[in-house]
Structure formats: C-alpha cells, structure tokens
PDB file of C-alpha atoms and ligand atoms in Angstrom:
ATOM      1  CA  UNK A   1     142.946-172.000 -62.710  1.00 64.00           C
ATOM      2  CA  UNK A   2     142.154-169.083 -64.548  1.00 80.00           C
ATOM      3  CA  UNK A   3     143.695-165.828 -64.077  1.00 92.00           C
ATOM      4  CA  UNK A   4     140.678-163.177 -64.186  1.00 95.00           C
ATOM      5  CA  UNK A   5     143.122-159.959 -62.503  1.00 97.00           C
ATOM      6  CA  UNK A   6     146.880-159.750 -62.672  1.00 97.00           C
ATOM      7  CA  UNK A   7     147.779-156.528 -61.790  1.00 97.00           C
ATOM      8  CA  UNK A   8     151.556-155.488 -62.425  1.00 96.00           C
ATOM      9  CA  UNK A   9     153.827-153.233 -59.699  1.00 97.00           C
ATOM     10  CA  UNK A  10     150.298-151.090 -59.832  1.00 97.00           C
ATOM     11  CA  UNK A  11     150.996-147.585 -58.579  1.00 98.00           C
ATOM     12  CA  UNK A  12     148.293-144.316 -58.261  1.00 98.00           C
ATOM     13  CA  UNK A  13     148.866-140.505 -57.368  1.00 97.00           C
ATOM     14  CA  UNK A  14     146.770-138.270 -56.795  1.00 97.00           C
ATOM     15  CA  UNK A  15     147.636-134.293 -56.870  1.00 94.00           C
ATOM     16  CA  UNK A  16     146.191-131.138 -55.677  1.00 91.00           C
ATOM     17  CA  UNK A  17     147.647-128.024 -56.350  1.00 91.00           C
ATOM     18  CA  UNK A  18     150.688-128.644 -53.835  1.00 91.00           C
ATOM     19  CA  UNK A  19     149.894-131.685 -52.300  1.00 94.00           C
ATOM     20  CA  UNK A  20     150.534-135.152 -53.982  1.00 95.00           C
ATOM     21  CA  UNK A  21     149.483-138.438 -52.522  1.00 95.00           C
ATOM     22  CA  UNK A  22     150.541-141.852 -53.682  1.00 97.00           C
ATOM     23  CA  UNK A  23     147.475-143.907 -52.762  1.00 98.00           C
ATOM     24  CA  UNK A  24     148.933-147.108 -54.294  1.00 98.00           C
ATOM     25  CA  UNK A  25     152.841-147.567 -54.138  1.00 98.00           C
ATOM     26  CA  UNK A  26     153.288-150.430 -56.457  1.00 98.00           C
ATOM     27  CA  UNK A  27     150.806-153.162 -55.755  1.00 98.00           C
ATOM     28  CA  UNK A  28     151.121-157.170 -57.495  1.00 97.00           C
ATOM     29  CA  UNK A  29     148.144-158.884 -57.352  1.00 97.00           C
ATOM     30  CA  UNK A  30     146.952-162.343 -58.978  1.00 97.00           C
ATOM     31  CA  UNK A  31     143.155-163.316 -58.473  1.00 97.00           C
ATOM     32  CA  UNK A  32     141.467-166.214 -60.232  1.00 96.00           C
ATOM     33  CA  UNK A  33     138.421-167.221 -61.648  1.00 96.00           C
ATOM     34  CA  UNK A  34     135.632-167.847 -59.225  1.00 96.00           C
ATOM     35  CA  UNK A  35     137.847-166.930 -56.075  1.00 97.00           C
ATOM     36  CA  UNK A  36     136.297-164.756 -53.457  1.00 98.00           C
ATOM     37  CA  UNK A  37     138.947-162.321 -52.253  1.00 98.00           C
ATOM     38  CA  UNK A  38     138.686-159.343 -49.285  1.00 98.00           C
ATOM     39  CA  UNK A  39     140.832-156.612 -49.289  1.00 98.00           C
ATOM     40  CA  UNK A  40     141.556-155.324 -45.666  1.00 98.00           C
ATOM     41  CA  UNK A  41     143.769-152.223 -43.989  1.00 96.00           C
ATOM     42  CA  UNK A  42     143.734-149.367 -41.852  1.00 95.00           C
ATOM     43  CA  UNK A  43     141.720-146.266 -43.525  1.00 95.00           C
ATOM     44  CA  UNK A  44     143.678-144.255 -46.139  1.00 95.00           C
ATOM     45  CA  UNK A  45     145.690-147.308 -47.102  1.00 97.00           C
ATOM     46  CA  UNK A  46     144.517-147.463 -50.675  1.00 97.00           C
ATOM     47  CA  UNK A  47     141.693-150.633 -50.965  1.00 96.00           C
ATOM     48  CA  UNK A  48     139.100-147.955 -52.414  1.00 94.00           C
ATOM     49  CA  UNK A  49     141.483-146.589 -54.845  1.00 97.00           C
ATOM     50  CA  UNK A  50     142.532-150.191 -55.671  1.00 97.00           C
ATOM     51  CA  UNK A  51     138.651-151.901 -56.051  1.00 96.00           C
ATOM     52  CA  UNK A  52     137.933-148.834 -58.414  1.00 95.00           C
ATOM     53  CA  UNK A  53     141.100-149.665 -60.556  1.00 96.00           C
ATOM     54  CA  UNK A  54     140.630-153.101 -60.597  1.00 96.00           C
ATOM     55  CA  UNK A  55     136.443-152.178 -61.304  1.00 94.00           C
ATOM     56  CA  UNK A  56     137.442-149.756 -64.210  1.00 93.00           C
ATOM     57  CA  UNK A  57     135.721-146.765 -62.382  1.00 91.00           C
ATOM     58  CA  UNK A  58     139.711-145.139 -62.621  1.00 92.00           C
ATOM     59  CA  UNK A  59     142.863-145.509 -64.380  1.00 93.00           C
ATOM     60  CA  UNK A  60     146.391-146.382 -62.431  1.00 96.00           C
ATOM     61  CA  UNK A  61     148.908-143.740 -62.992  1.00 96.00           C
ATOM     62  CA  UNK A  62     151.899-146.346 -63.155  1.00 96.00           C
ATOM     63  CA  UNK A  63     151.524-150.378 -63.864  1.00 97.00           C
ATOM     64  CA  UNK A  64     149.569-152.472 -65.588  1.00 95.00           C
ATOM     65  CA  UNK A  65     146.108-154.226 -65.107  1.00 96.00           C
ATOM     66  CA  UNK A  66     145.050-157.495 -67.017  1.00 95.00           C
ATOM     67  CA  UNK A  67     141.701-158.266 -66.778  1.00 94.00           C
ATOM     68  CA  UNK A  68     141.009-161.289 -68.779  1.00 88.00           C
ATOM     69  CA  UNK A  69     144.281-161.346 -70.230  1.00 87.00           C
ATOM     70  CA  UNK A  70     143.765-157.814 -71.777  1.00 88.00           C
ATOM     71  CA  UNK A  71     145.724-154.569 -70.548  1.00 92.00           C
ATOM     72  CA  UNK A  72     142.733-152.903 -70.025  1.00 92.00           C
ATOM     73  CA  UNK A  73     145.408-149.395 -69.230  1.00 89.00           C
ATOM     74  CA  UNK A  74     145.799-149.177 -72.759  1.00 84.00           C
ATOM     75  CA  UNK A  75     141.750-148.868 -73.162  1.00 87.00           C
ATOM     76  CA  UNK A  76     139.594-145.681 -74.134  1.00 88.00           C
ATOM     77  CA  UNK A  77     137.233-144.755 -71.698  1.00 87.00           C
ATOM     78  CA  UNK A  78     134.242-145.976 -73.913  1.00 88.00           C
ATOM     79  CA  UNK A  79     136.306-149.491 -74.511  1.00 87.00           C
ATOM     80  CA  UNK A  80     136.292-149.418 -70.488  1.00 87.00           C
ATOM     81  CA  UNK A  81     132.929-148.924 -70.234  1.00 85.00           C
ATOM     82  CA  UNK A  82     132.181-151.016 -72.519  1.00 83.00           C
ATOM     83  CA  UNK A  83     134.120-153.830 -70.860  1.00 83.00           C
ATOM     84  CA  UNK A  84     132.324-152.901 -67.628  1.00 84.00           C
ATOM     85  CA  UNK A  85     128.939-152.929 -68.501  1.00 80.00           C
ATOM     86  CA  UNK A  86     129.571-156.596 -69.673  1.00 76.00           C
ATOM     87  CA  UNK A  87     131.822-158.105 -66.668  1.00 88.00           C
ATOM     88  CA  UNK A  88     132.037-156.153 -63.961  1.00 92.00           C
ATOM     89  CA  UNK A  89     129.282-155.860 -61.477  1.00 92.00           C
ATOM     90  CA  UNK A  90     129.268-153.384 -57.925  1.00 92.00           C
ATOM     91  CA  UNK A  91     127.815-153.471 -54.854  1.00 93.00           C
ATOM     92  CA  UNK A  92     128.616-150.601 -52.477  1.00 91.00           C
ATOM     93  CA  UNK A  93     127.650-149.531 -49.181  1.00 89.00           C
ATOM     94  CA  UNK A  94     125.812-147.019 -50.124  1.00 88.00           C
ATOM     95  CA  UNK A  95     123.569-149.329 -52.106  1.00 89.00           C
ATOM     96  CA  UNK A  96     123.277-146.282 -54.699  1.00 92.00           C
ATOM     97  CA  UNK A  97     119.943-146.811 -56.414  1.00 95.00           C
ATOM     98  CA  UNK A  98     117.952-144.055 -58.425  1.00 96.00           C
ATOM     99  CA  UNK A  99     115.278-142.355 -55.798  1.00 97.00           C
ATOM    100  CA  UNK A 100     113.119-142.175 -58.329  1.00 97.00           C
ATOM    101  CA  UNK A 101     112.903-145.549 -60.026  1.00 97.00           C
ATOM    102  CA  UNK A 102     111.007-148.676 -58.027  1.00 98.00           C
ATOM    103  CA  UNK A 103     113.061-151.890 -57.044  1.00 98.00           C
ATOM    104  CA  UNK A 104     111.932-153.740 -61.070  1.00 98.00           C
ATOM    105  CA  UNK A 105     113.100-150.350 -62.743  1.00 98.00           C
ATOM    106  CA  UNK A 106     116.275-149.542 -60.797  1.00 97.00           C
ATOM    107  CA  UNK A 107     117.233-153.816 -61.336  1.00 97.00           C
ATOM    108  CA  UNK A 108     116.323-153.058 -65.209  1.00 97.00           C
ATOM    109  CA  UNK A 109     118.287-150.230 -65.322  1.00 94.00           C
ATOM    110  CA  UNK A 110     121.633-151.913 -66.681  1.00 92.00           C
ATOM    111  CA  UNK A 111     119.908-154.404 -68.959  1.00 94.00           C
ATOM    112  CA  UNK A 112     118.466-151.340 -70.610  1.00 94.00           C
ATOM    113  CA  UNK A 113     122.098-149.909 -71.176  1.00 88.00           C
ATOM    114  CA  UNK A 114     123.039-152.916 -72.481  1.00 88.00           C
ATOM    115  CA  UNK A 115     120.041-152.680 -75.199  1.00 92.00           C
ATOM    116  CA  UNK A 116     118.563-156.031 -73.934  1.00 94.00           C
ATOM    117  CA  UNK A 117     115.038-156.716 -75.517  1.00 97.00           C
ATOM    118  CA  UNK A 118     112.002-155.931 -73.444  1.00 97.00           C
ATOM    119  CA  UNK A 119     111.029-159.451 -73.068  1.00 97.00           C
ATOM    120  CA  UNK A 120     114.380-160.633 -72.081  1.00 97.00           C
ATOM    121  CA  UNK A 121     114.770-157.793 -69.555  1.00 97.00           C
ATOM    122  CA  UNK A 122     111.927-158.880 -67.684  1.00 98.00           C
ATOM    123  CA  UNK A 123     112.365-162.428 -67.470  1.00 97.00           C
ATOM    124  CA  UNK A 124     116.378-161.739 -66.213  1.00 96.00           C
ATOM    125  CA  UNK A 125     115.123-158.909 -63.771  1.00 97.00           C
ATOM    126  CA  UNK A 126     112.224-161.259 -62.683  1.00 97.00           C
ATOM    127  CA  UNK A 127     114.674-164.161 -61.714  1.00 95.00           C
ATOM    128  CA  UNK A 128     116.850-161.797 -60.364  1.00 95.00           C
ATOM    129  CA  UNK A 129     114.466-160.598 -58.063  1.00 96.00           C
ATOM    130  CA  UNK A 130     113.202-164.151 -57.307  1.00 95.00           C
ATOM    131  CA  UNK A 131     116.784-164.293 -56.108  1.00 90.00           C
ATOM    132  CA  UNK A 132     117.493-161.765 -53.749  1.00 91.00           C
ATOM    133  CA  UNK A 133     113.609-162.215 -52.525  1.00 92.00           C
ATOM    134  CA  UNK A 134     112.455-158.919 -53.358  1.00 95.00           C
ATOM    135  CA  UNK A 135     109.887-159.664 -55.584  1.00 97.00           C
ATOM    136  CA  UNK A 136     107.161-158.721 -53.297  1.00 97.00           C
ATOM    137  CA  UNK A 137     108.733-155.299 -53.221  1.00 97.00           C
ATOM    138  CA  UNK A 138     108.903-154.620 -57.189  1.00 98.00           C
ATOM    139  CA  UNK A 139     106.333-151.449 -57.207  1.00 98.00           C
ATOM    140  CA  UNK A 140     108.745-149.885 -53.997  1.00 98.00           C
ATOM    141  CA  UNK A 141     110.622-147.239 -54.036  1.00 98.00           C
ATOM    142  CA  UNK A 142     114.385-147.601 -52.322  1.00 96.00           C
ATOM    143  CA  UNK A 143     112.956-145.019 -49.351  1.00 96.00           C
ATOM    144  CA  UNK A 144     110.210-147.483 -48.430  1.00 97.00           C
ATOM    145  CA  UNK A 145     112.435-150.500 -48.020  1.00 96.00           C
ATOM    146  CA  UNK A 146     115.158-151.066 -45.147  1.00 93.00           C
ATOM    147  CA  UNK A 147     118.688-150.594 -45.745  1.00 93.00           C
ATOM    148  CA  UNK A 148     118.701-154.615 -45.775  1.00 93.00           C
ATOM    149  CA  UNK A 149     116.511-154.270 -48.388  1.00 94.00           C
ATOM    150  CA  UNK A 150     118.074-151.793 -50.319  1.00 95.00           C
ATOM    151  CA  UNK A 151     121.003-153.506 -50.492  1.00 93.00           C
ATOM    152  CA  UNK A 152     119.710-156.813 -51.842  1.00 94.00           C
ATOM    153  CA  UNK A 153     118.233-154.431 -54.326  1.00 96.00           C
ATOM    154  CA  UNK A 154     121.327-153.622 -55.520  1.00 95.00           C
ATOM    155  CA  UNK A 155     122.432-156.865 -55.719  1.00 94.00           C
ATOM    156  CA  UNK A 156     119.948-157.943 -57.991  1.00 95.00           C
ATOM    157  CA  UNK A 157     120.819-154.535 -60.097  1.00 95.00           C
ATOM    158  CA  UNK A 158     124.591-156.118 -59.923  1.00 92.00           C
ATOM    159  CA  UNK A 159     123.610-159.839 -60.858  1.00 91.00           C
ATOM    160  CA  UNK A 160     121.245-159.198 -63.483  1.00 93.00           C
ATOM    161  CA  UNK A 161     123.971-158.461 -66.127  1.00 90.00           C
ATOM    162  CA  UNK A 162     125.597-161.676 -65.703  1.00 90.00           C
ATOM    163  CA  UNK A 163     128.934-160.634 -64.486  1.00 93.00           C
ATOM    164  CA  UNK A 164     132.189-162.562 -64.090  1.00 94.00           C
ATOM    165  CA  UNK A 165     133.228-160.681 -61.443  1.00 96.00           C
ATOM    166  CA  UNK A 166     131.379-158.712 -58.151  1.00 96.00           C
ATOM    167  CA  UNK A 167     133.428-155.599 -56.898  1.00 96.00           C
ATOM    168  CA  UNK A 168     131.995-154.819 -53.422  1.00 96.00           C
ATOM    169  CA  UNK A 169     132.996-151.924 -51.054  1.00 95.00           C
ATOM    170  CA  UNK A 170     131.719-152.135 -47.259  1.00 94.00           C
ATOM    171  CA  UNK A 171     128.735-154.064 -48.725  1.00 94.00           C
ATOM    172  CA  UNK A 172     127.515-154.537 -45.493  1.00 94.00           C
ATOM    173  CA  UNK A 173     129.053-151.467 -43.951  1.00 93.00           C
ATOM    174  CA  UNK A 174     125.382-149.727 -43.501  1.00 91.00           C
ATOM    175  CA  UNK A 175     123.538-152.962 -42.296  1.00 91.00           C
ATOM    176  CA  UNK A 176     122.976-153.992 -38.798  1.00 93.00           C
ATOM    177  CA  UNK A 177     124.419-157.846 -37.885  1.00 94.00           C
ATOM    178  CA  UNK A 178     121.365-159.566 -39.178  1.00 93.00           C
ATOM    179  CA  UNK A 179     120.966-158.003 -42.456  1.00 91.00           C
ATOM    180  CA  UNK A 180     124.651-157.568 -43.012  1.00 94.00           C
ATOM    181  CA  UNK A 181     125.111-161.744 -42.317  1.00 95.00           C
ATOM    182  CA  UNK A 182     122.308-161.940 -45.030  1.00 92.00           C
ATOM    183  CA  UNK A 183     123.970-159.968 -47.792  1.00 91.00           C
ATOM    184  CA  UNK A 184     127.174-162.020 -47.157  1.00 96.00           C
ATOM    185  CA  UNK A 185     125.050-164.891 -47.517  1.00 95.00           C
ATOM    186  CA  UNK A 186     123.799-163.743 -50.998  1.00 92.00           C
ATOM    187  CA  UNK A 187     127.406-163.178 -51.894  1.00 95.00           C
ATOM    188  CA  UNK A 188     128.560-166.402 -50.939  1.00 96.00           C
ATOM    189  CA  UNK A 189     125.874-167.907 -52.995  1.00 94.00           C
ATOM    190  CA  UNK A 190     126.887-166.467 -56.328  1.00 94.00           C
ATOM    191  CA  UNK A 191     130.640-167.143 -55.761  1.00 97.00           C
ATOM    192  CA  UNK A 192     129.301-170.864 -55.143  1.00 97.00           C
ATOM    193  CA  UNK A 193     127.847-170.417 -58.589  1.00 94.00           C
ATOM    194  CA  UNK A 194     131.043-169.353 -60.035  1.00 95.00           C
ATOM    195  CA  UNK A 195     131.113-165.429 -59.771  1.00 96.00           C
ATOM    196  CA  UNK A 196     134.715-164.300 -59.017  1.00 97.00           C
ATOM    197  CA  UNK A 197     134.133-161.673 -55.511  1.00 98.00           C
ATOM    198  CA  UNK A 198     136.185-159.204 -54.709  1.00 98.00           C
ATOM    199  CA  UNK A 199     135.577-157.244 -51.679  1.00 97.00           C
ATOM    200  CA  UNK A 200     136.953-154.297 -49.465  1.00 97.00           C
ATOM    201  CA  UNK A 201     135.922-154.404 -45.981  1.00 96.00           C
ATOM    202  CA  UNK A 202     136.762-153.768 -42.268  1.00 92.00           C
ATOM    203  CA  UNK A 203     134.779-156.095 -41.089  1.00 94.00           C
ATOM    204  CA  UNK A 204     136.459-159.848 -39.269  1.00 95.00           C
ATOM    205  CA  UNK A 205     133.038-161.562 -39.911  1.00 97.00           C
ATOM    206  CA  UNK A 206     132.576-160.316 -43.409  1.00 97.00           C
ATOM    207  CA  UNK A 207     136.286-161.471 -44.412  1.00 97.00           C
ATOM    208  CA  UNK A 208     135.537-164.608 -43.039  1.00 97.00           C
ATOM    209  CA  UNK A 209     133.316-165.430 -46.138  1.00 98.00           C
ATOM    210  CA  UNK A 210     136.590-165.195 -48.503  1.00 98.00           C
ATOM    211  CA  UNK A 211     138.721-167.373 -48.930  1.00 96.00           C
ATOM    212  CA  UNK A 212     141.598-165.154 -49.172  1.00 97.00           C
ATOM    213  CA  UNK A 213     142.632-161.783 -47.601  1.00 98.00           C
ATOM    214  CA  UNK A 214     144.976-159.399 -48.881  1.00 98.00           C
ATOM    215  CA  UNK A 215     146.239-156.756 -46.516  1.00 97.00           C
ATOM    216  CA  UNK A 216     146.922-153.169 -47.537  1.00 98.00           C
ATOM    217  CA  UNK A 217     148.649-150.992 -45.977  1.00 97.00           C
ATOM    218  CA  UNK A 218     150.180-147.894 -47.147  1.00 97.00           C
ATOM    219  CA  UNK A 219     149.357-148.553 -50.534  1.00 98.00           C
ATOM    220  CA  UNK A 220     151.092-151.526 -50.141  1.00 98.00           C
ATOM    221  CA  UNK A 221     150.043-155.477 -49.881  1.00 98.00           C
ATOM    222  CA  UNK A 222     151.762-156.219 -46.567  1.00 97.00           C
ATOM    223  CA  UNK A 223     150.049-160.228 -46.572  1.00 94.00           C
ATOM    224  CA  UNK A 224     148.162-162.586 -48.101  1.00 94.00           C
ATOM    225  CA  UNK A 225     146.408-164.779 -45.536  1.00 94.00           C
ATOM    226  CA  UNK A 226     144.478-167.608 -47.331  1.00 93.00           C
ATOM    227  CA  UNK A 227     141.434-169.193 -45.168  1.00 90.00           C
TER     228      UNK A 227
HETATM  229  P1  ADP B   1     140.853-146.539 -48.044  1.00 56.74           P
HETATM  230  O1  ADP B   1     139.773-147.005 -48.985  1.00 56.74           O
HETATM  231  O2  ADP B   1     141.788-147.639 -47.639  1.00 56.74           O
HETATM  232  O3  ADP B   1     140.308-145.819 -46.853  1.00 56.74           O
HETATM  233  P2  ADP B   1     141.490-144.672 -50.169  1.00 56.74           P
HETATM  234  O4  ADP B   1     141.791-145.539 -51.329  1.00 56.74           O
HETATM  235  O5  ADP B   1     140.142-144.041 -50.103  1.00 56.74           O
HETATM  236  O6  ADP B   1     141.775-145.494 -48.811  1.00 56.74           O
HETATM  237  O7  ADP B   1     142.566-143.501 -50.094  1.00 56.74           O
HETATM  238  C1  ADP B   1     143.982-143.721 -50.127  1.00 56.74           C
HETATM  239  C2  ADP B   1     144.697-142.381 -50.057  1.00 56.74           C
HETATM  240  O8  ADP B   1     144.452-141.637 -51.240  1.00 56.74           O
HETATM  241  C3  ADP B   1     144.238-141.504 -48.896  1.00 56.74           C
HETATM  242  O9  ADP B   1     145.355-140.797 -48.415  1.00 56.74           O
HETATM  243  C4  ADP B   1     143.249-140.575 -49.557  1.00 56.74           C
HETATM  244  O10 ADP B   1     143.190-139.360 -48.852  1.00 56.74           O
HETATM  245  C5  ADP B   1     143.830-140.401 -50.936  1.00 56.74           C
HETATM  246  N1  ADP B   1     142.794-140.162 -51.967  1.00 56.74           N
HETATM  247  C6  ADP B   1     141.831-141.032 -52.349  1.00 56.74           C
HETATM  248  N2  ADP B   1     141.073-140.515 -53.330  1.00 56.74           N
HETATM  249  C7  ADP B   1     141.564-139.254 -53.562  1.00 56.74           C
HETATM  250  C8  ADP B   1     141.214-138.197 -54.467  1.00 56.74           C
HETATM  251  N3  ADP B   1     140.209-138.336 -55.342  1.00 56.74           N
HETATM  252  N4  ADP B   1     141.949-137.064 -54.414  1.00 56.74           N
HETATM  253  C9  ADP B   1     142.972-136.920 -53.556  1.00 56.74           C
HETATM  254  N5  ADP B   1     143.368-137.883 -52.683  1.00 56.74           N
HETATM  255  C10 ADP B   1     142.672-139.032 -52.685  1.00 56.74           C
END
C-alpha cells in the first residue's frame, strides 16, 4: 500500500516573548492511501497543531513531512498552496462557510480558485450537492440551515475538488448525536470510495469509524490502536 504521509521525528515550537511551548516533541507517523485514521489525546497535546502540519495550513519547526513522496518542508508557501488546493480537503467543526455566499456559491468557491470552467463547476458542485443531499437548500444561506446542515455543506465544499485526502478537526464536535452519526456516515462513504481520512477528535463513537487511532499525548504518539 501506498504511503500518502510519512512524517519524520516531526517536532513544533511555538514562542511568545518569554514563553516557549513545544506542541509536537518529535512525532513518526506512516498513513496510507485510502486509510481512515483518528487522532485522539487529552487537550493541549498537540493533534491540532499536528492535522494543520500534516494539512499544510503550518510549517514544523524540526522534521520532515512527505506527502506523496515529496518533502513538502522544503516548499514555498505558494508551492504549498498550491499543493493544497489540489489534494488536501478540510472539514472543521466550525463548518467555516462565507455568511454571505448561499450553499451552490460557498461549494463553488474552491473550484473557482482552482480556475475550473463555468460549466464544469456546476456540474461537480451539482453532484456534490446531490451527495451530501443539500440540493434542495442551494439558494440558502449557512444561517438558515442547521448546524447538521452546515456541516454537510462543508463537506460538499471539501469533496468537490477531488481530494486524496480529508483533514477533519471535531467534525462533528458542534452536532447533536443524530446529525453528528450522519456526518460520520458521509465520511465513511468517501473513504469507502477511496479518500484517505484523517481525523482529530474526542469523541469514542466518532473514532470508531477509523480504522486506526493514534494517541497523542504531550506532543507525543503514546499508541497506535488499530480497529
Ligand atoms: P490540542 O489540539 O490537542 O488541544 P493544540 O495542538 O491546539 O492541542 O496545542 C498544543 C499546545 O501548543 C498547547 O499547549 C497550546 O497552548 C500550544 N499552542 C497551539 N497553538 C499555539 C499558538 N499559535 N501559539 C502559542 N501556543 C500554541
């Protein structure tokens, strides 16, 4: 199987003025293609800081990171984005959509970075849509849906570039049991289609969709429990 992250003794610090913290104290990690993967630990143990490395959203101060096979470390920040905007997809808990776009234009949104053609950009946001089963709610703006909704929403902004790979943090973190169970759902489809998942989370029932848990703690993988 195919190696999609190998990250290498990765370590990060952050400073203040007088205060330094190492968030990530050397961490080895393999993941391969079309695994589904939670990261779990105690608050303040580092799985944000790692999922933002590992999602190109912020450099490692020590280490290395292959994604693909490429040290993406030694990367500009436009090569990163670059890179992101073609494999990397996110789903957070905050769902994070534009206020003042509907559900199509806030799903379009990346496929219009990308410089997709018009035609092309509606038929992938259409699908995507189709999907998560939003269509219904493509004139809507993200206040006049529920969080559930919302958050499929941002799915479908995730999934319509085509990633290899979902980063998601606490996707389900602002959803009550019902809609959180159906977001994991959705995830659990696309890694059956072959996206690689990688996901932080506190929550037993939401790590019980990967197949594979790696626990942090102290900035640290402390086990690797595989399910
Ligand atoms: P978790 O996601 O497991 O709760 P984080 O990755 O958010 O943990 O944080 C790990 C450690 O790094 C914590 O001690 C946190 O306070 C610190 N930290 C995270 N981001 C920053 C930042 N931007 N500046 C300073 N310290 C940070």
């Amino acid at each position: 199987m195919e190696k999609i992250i190998k990250t290498e003794n990765i370590r990060k610090v952050f400073r203040t003025e007088d205060v330094e913290t190492w968030a990530l104290n050397g961490v080895d990690i393999e993941i391969n293609e079309g695994e589904f993967v939670a990261i779990m630990g105690p608050s303040g143990c580092g799985k944000s800081t790692l999922l933002n490395i590992l999602g190109l959203l912020d450099n490692p101060s020590e280490g290395s990171y292959l994604l693909n096979g490429t040290d993406v470390t030694l990367f500009t920040e436009d090569n990163r984005t670059t890179l992101r905007k073609g494999v990397i997809g996110f789903v957070f808990q905050s769902f994070n959509l534009i206020d003042d776009l509907n559900v199509y234009e806030n799903i379009e949104l990346p496929l219009l970075y990308m410089g997709i053609p018009r035609k092309e950009r509606k038929r992938r946001v259409e699908d995507a849509m189709r999907r998560m089963d939003i269509t219904h709610r493509a004139g809507h703006f993200p206040q006049q849906l529920s969080g559930g909704q919302q958050q499929r929403v941002a799915i479908a902004r995730a999934v319509v570039a085509t990633p290899k790979i979902i980063f998601a943090d606490e996707p389900t973190g602002n959803l009550d049991s019902k809609n959180g169970i159906e977001v994991m759902e959705l995830l659990k489809q696309l890694n059956s289609e072959g996206t690689t998942i990688v996901m932080v989370t506190h929550s037993q029932r939401d790590a019980s969709y990967a197949k594979r848990v790696i626990n942090l703690f102290d900035g640290q993988v402390t086990a690797e429990i595989h399910q």
